XYZ file of C-alpha atoms in Angstrom:
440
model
C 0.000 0.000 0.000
C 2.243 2.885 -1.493
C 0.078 5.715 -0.255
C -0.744 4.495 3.226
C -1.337 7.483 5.333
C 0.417 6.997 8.553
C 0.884 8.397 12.047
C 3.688 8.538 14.294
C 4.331 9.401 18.154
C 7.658 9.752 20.064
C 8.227 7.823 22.441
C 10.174 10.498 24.357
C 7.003 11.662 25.813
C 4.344 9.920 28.377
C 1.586 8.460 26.784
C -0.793 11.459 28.355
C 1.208 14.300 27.242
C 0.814 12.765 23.781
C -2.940 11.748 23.492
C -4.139 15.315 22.200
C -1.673 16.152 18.993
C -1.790 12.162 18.622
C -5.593 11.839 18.812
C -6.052 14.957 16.665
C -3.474 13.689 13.690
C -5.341 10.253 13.726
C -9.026 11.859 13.119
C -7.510 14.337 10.118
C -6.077 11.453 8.951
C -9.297 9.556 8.923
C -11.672 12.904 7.381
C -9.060 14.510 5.140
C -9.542 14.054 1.667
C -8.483 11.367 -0.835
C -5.656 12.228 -2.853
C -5.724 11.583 -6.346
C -2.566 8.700 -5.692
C -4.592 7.211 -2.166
C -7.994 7.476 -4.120
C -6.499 4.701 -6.712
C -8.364 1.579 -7.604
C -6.810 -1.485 -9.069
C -3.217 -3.368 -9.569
C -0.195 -1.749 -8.399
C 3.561 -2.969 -8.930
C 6.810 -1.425 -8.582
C 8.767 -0.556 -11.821
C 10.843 -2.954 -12.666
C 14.997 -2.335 -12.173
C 17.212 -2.423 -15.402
C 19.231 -5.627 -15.821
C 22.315 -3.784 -16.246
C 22.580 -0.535 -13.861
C 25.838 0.513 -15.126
C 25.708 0.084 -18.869
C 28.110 2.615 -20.933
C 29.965 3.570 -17.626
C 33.709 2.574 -16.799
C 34.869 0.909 -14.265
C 35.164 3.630 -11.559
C 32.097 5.308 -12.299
C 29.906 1.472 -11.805
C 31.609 1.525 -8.926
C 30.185 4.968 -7.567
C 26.874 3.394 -8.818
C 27.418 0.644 -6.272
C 29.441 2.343 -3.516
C 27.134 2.004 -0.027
C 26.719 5.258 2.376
C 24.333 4.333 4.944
C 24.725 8.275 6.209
C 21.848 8.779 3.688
C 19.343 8.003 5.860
C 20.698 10.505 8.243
C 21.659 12.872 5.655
C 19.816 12.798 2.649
C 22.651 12.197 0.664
C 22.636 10.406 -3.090
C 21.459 6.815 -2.386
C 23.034 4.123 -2.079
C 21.314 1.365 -3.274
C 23.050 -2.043 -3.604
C 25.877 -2.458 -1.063
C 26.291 -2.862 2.899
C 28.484 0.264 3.008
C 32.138 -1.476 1.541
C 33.279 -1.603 -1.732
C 31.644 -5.006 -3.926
C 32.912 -7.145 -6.885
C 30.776 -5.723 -9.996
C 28.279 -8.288 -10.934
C 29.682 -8.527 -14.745
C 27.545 -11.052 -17.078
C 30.872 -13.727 -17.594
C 30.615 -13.883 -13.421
C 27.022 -14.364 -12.988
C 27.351 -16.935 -15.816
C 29.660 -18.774 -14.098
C 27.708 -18.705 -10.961
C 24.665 -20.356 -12.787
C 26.868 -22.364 -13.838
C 27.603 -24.351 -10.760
C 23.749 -24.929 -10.813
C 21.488 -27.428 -12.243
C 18.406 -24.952 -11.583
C 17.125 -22.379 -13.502
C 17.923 -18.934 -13.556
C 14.127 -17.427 -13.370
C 13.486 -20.464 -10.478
C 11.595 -18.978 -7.713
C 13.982 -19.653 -4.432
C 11.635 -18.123 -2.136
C 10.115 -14.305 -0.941
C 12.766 -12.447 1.960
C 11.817 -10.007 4.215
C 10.646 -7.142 5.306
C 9.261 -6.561 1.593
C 8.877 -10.114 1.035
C 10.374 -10.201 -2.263
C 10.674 -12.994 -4.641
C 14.415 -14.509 -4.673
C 15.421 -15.940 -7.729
C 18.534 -18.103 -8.685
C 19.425 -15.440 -11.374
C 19.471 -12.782 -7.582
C 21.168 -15.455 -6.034
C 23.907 -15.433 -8.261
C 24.087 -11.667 -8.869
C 24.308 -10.805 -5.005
C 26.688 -13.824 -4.715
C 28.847 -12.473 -6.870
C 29.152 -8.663 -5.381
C 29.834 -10.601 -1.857
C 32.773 -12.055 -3.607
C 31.593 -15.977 -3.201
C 33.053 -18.490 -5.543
C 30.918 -20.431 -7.868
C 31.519 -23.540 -5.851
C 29.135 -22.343 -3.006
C 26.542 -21.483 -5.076
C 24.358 -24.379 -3.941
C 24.843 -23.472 -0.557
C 23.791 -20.103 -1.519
C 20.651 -21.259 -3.142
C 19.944 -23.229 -0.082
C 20.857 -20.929 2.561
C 18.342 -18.346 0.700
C 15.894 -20.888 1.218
C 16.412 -21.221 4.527
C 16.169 -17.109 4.806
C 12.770 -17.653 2.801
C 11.158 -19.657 5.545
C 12.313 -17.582 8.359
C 9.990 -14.492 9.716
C 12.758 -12.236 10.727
C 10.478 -9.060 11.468
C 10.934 -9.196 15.283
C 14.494 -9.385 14.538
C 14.359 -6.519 12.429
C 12.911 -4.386 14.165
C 13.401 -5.328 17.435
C 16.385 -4.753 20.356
C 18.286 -1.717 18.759
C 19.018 -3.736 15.963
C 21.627 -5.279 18.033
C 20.860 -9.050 16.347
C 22.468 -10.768 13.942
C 22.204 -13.666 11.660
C 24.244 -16.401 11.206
C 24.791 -20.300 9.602
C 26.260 -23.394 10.424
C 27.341 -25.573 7.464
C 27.163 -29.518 7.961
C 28.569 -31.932 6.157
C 31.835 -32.888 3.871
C 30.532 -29.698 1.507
C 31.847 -27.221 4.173
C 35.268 -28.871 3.401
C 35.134 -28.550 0.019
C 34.404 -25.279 -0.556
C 37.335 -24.602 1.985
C 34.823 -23.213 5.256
C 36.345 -22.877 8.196
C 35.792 -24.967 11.462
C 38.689 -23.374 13.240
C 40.773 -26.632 11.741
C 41.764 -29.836 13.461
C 41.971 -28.940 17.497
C 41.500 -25.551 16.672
C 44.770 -25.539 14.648
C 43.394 -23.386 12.007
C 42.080 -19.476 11.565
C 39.846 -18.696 14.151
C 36.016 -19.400 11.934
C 35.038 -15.754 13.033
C 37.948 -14.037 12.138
C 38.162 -12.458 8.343
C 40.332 -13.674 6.043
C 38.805 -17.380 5.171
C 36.974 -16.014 2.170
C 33.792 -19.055 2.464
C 33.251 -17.673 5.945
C 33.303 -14.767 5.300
C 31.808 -14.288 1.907
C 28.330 -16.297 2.757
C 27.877 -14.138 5.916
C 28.445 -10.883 3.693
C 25.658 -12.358 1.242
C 23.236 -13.167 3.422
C 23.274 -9.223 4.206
C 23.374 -8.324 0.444
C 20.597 -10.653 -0.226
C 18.175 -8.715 3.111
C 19.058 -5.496 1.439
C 19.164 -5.927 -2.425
C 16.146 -8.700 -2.013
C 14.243 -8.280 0.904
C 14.570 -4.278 1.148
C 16.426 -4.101 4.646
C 16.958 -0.202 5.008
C 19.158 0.792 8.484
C 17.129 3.012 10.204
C 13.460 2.201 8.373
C 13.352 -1.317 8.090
C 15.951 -2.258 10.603
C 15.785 -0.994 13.986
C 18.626 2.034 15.546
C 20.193 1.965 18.397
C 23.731 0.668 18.427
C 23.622 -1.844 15.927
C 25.740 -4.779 16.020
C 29.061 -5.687 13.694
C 28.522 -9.326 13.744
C 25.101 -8.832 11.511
C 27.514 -10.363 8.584
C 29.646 -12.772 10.049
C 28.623 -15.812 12.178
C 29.164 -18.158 9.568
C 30.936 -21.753 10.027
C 30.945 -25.276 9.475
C 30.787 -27.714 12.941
C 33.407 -29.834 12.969
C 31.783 -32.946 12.167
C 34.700 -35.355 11.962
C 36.247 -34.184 14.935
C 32.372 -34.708 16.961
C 31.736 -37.894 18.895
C 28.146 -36.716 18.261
C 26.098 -37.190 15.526
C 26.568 -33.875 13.436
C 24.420 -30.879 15.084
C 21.766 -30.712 11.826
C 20.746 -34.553 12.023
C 20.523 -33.983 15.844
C 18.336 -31.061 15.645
C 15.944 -32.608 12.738
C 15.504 -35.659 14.696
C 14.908 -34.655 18.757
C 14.353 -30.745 18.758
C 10.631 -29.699 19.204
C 11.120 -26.401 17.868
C 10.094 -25.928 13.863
C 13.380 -25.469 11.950
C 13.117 -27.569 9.530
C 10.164 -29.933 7.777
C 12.491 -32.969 7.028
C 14.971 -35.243 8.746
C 18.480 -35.321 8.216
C 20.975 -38.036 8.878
C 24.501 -38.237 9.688
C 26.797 -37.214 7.296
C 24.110 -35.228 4.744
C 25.032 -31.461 3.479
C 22.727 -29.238 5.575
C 22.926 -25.703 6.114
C 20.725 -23.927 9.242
C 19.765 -19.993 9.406
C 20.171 -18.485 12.998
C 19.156 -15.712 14.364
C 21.325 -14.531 16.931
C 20.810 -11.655 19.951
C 24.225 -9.500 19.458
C 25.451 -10.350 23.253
C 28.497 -13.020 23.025
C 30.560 -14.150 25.952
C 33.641 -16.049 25.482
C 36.671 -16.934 27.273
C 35.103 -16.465 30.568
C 35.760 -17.579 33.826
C 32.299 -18.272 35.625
C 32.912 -20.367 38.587
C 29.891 -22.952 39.207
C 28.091 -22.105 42.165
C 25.386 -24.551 42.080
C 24.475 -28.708 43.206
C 27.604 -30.936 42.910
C 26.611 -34.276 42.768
C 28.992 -37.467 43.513
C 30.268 -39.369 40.285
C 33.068 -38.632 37.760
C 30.313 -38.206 35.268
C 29.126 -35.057 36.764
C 32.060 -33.905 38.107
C 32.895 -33.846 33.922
C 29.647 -31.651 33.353
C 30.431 -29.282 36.644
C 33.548 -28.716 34.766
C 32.825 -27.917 31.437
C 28.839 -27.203 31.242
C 28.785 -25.737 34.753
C 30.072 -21.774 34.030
C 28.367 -22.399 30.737
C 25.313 -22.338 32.957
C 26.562 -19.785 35.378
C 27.582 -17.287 32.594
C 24.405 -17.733 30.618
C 22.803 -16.027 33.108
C 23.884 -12.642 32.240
C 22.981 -12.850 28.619
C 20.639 -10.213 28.074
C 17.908 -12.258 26.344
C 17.542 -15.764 27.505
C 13.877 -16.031 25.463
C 16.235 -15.872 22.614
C 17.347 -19.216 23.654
C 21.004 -20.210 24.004
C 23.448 -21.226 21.775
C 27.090 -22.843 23.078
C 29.780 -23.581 21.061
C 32.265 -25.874 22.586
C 35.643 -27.615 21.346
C 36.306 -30.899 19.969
C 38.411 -31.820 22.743
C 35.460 -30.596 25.506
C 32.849 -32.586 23.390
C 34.791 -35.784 23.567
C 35.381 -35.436 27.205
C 31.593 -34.998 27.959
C 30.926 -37.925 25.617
C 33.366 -40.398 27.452
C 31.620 -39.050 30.642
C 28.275 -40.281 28.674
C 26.681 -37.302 27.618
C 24.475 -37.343 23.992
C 24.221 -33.216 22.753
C 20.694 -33.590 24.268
C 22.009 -34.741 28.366
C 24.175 -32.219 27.951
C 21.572 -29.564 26.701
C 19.358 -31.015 29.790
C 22.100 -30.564 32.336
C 22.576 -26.881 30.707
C 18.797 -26.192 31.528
C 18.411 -27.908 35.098
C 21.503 -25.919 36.357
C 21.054 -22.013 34.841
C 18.730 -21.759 37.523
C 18.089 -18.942 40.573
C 15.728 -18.357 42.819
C 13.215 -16.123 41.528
C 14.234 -12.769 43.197
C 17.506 -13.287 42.099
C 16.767 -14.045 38.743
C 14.613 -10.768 38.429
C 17.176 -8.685 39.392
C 19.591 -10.592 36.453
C 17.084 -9.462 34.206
C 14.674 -12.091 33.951
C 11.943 -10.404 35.184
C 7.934 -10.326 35.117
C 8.563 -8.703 31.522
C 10.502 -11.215 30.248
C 8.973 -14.642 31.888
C 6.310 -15.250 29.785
C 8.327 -14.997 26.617
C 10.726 -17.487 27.866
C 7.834 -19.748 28.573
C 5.783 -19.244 25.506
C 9.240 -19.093 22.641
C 10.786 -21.823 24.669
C 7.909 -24.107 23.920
C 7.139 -25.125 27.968
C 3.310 -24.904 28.275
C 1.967 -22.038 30.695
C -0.665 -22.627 33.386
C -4.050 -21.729 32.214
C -4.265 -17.768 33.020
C -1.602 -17.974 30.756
C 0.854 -15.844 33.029
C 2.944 -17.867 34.489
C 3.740 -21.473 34.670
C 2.563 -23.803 37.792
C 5.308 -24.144 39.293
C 5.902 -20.340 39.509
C 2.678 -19.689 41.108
C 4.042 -19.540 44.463
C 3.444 -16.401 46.984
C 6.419 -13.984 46.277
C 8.185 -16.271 43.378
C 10.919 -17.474 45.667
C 11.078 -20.544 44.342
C 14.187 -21.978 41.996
C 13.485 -21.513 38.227
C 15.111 -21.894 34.855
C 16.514 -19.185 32.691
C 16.682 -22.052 29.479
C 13.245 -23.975 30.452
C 13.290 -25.922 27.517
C 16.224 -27.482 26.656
C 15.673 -27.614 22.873
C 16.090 -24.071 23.212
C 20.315 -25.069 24.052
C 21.642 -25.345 20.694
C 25.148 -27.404 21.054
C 27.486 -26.931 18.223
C 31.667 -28.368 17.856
C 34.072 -26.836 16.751
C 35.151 -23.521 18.083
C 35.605 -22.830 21.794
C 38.305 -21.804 24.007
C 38.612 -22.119 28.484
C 34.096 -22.325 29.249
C 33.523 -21.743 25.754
C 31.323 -19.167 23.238
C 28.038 -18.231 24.442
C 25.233 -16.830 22.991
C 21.757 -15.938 22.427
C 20.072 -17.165 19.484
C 17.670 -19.593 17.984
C 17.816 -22.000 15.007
C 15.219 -20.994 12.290
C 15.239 -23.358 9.080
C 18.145 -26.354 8.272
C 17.851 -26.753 4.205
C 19.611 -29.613 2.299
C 22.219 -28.368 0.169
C 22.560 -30.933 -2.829
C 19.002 -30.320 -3.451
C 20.724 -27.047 -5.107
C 23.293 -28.293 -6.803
């Protein structure tokens, strides 16, 4: 709805110092009359872009064309339309070609509609925006797949929601990530670090995803996408688990098989080329030294979780947005010692969710307060008692009693490969795995 007359408040001011101007714009609003563009009847669609936006230029000035200045939605300055703000690799025919190359599908195949204008993605944009993130034509099915996965995602609450201070993100399963050369953080954590630039898989994909939000889905900072502080991983949380190195069955054919929550609508085994879209809350915590306060019990089994899961679970707790759920990333070597200790990924995500736990006073002054708690409950998937407030067990007189900050534990997400002394916390939540041959 092009012409859609709107009204807007500031939130600056209370509610009652604002109902009179507010009040007053909403009923001219209402009784003003049509204009000739809002009094239109019938089918309406957007002019179609040019194929080519920088025929009969040179080089530099296609470049200008593309260069990215998100100061013009401070400043009014010339747009920029295409880019995330740094200089892109020109989307020349020969490159796109070879893109679609590394396809079976059709250019003009519909991938899926992206968000926040829901616009149709099609392998032909795939390629395009694949190619001005600098990807190599051997990812292109992962591309393809990961755009599905971005298709089947509502990321409007992310969007618009926390002072834009989210991100998304992928993990890559599967002996693809190897071959296009993604980074795990190598064998034992010999290699790059997986978030630090300079692996160009890694860090390509994550740039693309943003190109694709922007040039697809119509992401504008500062309309579309909430203000605040913003967050610099929005582009780079991409990386393959290090499935050979796992005693566990990799982390896609786990989740497809015993998590409750919807990511995906198929099952995938051991093994099988999967890519899952996150979306992460911008708060990470790593390297840190959380000391667990809470039960001990008696064996050397949990003595082995007390040590490695147990400031996982104490740290957790000051993450600022535990509805988000909670995603751990742990090392190869950690992840074998749990698993001689006889921990599956999903004891381990238990233990995780019966020890981040506080009394309830406590736990409100962390952060998880009356706000918060019936988020957690409802996004975490644990049924609430029938007012719908808060669960039973909470419904004691002055909510002293012990409660979780991670009720469900399919809301832990597990993933090896990266992680250094208690490991890389953060909050997030798996949205849609996709099988990558499908795209090839």
């Amino acid at each position: 709805m092009p012409a859609l007359r709107m009204v807007t408040d500031e939130r600056s001011e209370s509610a009652v110092d604002q109902a009179p101007a507010t009040m007053a714009a909403i009923v001219k609003a209402w009784t003003d009359p049509l204009t000739e563009d809002e009094a239109y009847s019938g089918p309406y669609s957007f002019a179609p872009e040019p194929p080519y936006i920088y025929e009969g230029y040179d080089y530099e000035e296609a470049m200008l064309v593309m260069e990215g200045d998100l100061n013009r939605c401070v400043y009014a300055l010339s747009p920029a339309e295409y880019t995330d703000g740094s200089p892109v690799q020109l989307p020349i025919e020969s490159l796109v070609n070879k893109m679609l190359a590394a396809t079976s599908q059709s250019p003009d195949k519909v991938v899926g509609p992206l968000g926040p204008n829901m616009t149709e993605a099609t392998v032909r944009s795939v390629a395009v925006n694949g190619v001005m993130a600098g990807c190599k034509p051997e990812t292109m099915p992962l591309l393809l797949a990961l755009t599905e996965a971005m298709s089947n995602t509502d990321i409007a609450e992310a969007l618009m929601g926390a002072q834009g201070w989210f991100s998304f993100g992928a993990i890559v399963n599967g002996p693809y990530a190897a071959d296009i050369r993604m980074n795990t953080g190598g064998p034992n954590l010999s290699g790059p670090a997986p978030l630090t630039p300079g692996v160009p898989a890694n860090t390509s994909v994550g740039r693309f995803m943003r190109l694709m939000m922007i040039n697809i889905g119509g992401i504008e900072p500062g309309i579309f996408e909430a203000k605040g502080i913003g967050n610099p991983h929005k582009s780079s949380i991409v990386m393959a688990e290090a499935s050979d190195e796992s005693p566990w069955p990799q982390y896609s054919a786990d989740l497809s098989k015993n998590a409750t929550w919807p990511s995906t609508e198929a099952t995938f085994s051991d093994g099988e080329n999967t890519v899952t879209f996150f979306v992460f809350f911008g708060d990470m915590l790593n390297g840190f030294r959380a000391r667990y306060t809470g039960p001990t019990g008696d064996s050397p089994d949990s003595a082995v979780a007390e040590r490695i899961l147990g400031p996982i679970a104490e740290a957790a707790k000051f993450l600022s947005r535990s509805q988000q759920g909670l995603c751990v990333f742990i090392s190869p070597a950690q992840a074998e010692q749990l698993a001689d200790a006889g921990y599956t990924r999903q004891k381990a995500q238990q233990w995780i969710s019966d020890h981040c736990v506080d009394v309830y006073d406590k736990a409100s002054a962390m952060g998880l307060g009356s706000g918060v708690v019936g988020t957690v409950f409802s996004i975490q998937g644990v049924p609430l008692n029938p007012s719908g407030q808060w669960p039973a067990e909470w419904r004691t007189p002055g909510f002293n009693e012990v409660v979780k900050y991670y009720p469900n534990p399919d809301g832990i997400q597990i993933l090896v490969g990266i992680g250094s002394y208690g490991g890389l916390i953060m909050n997030g939540t798996p949205r849609w795995t996709v099988a990558i041959d499908k795209w090839k």
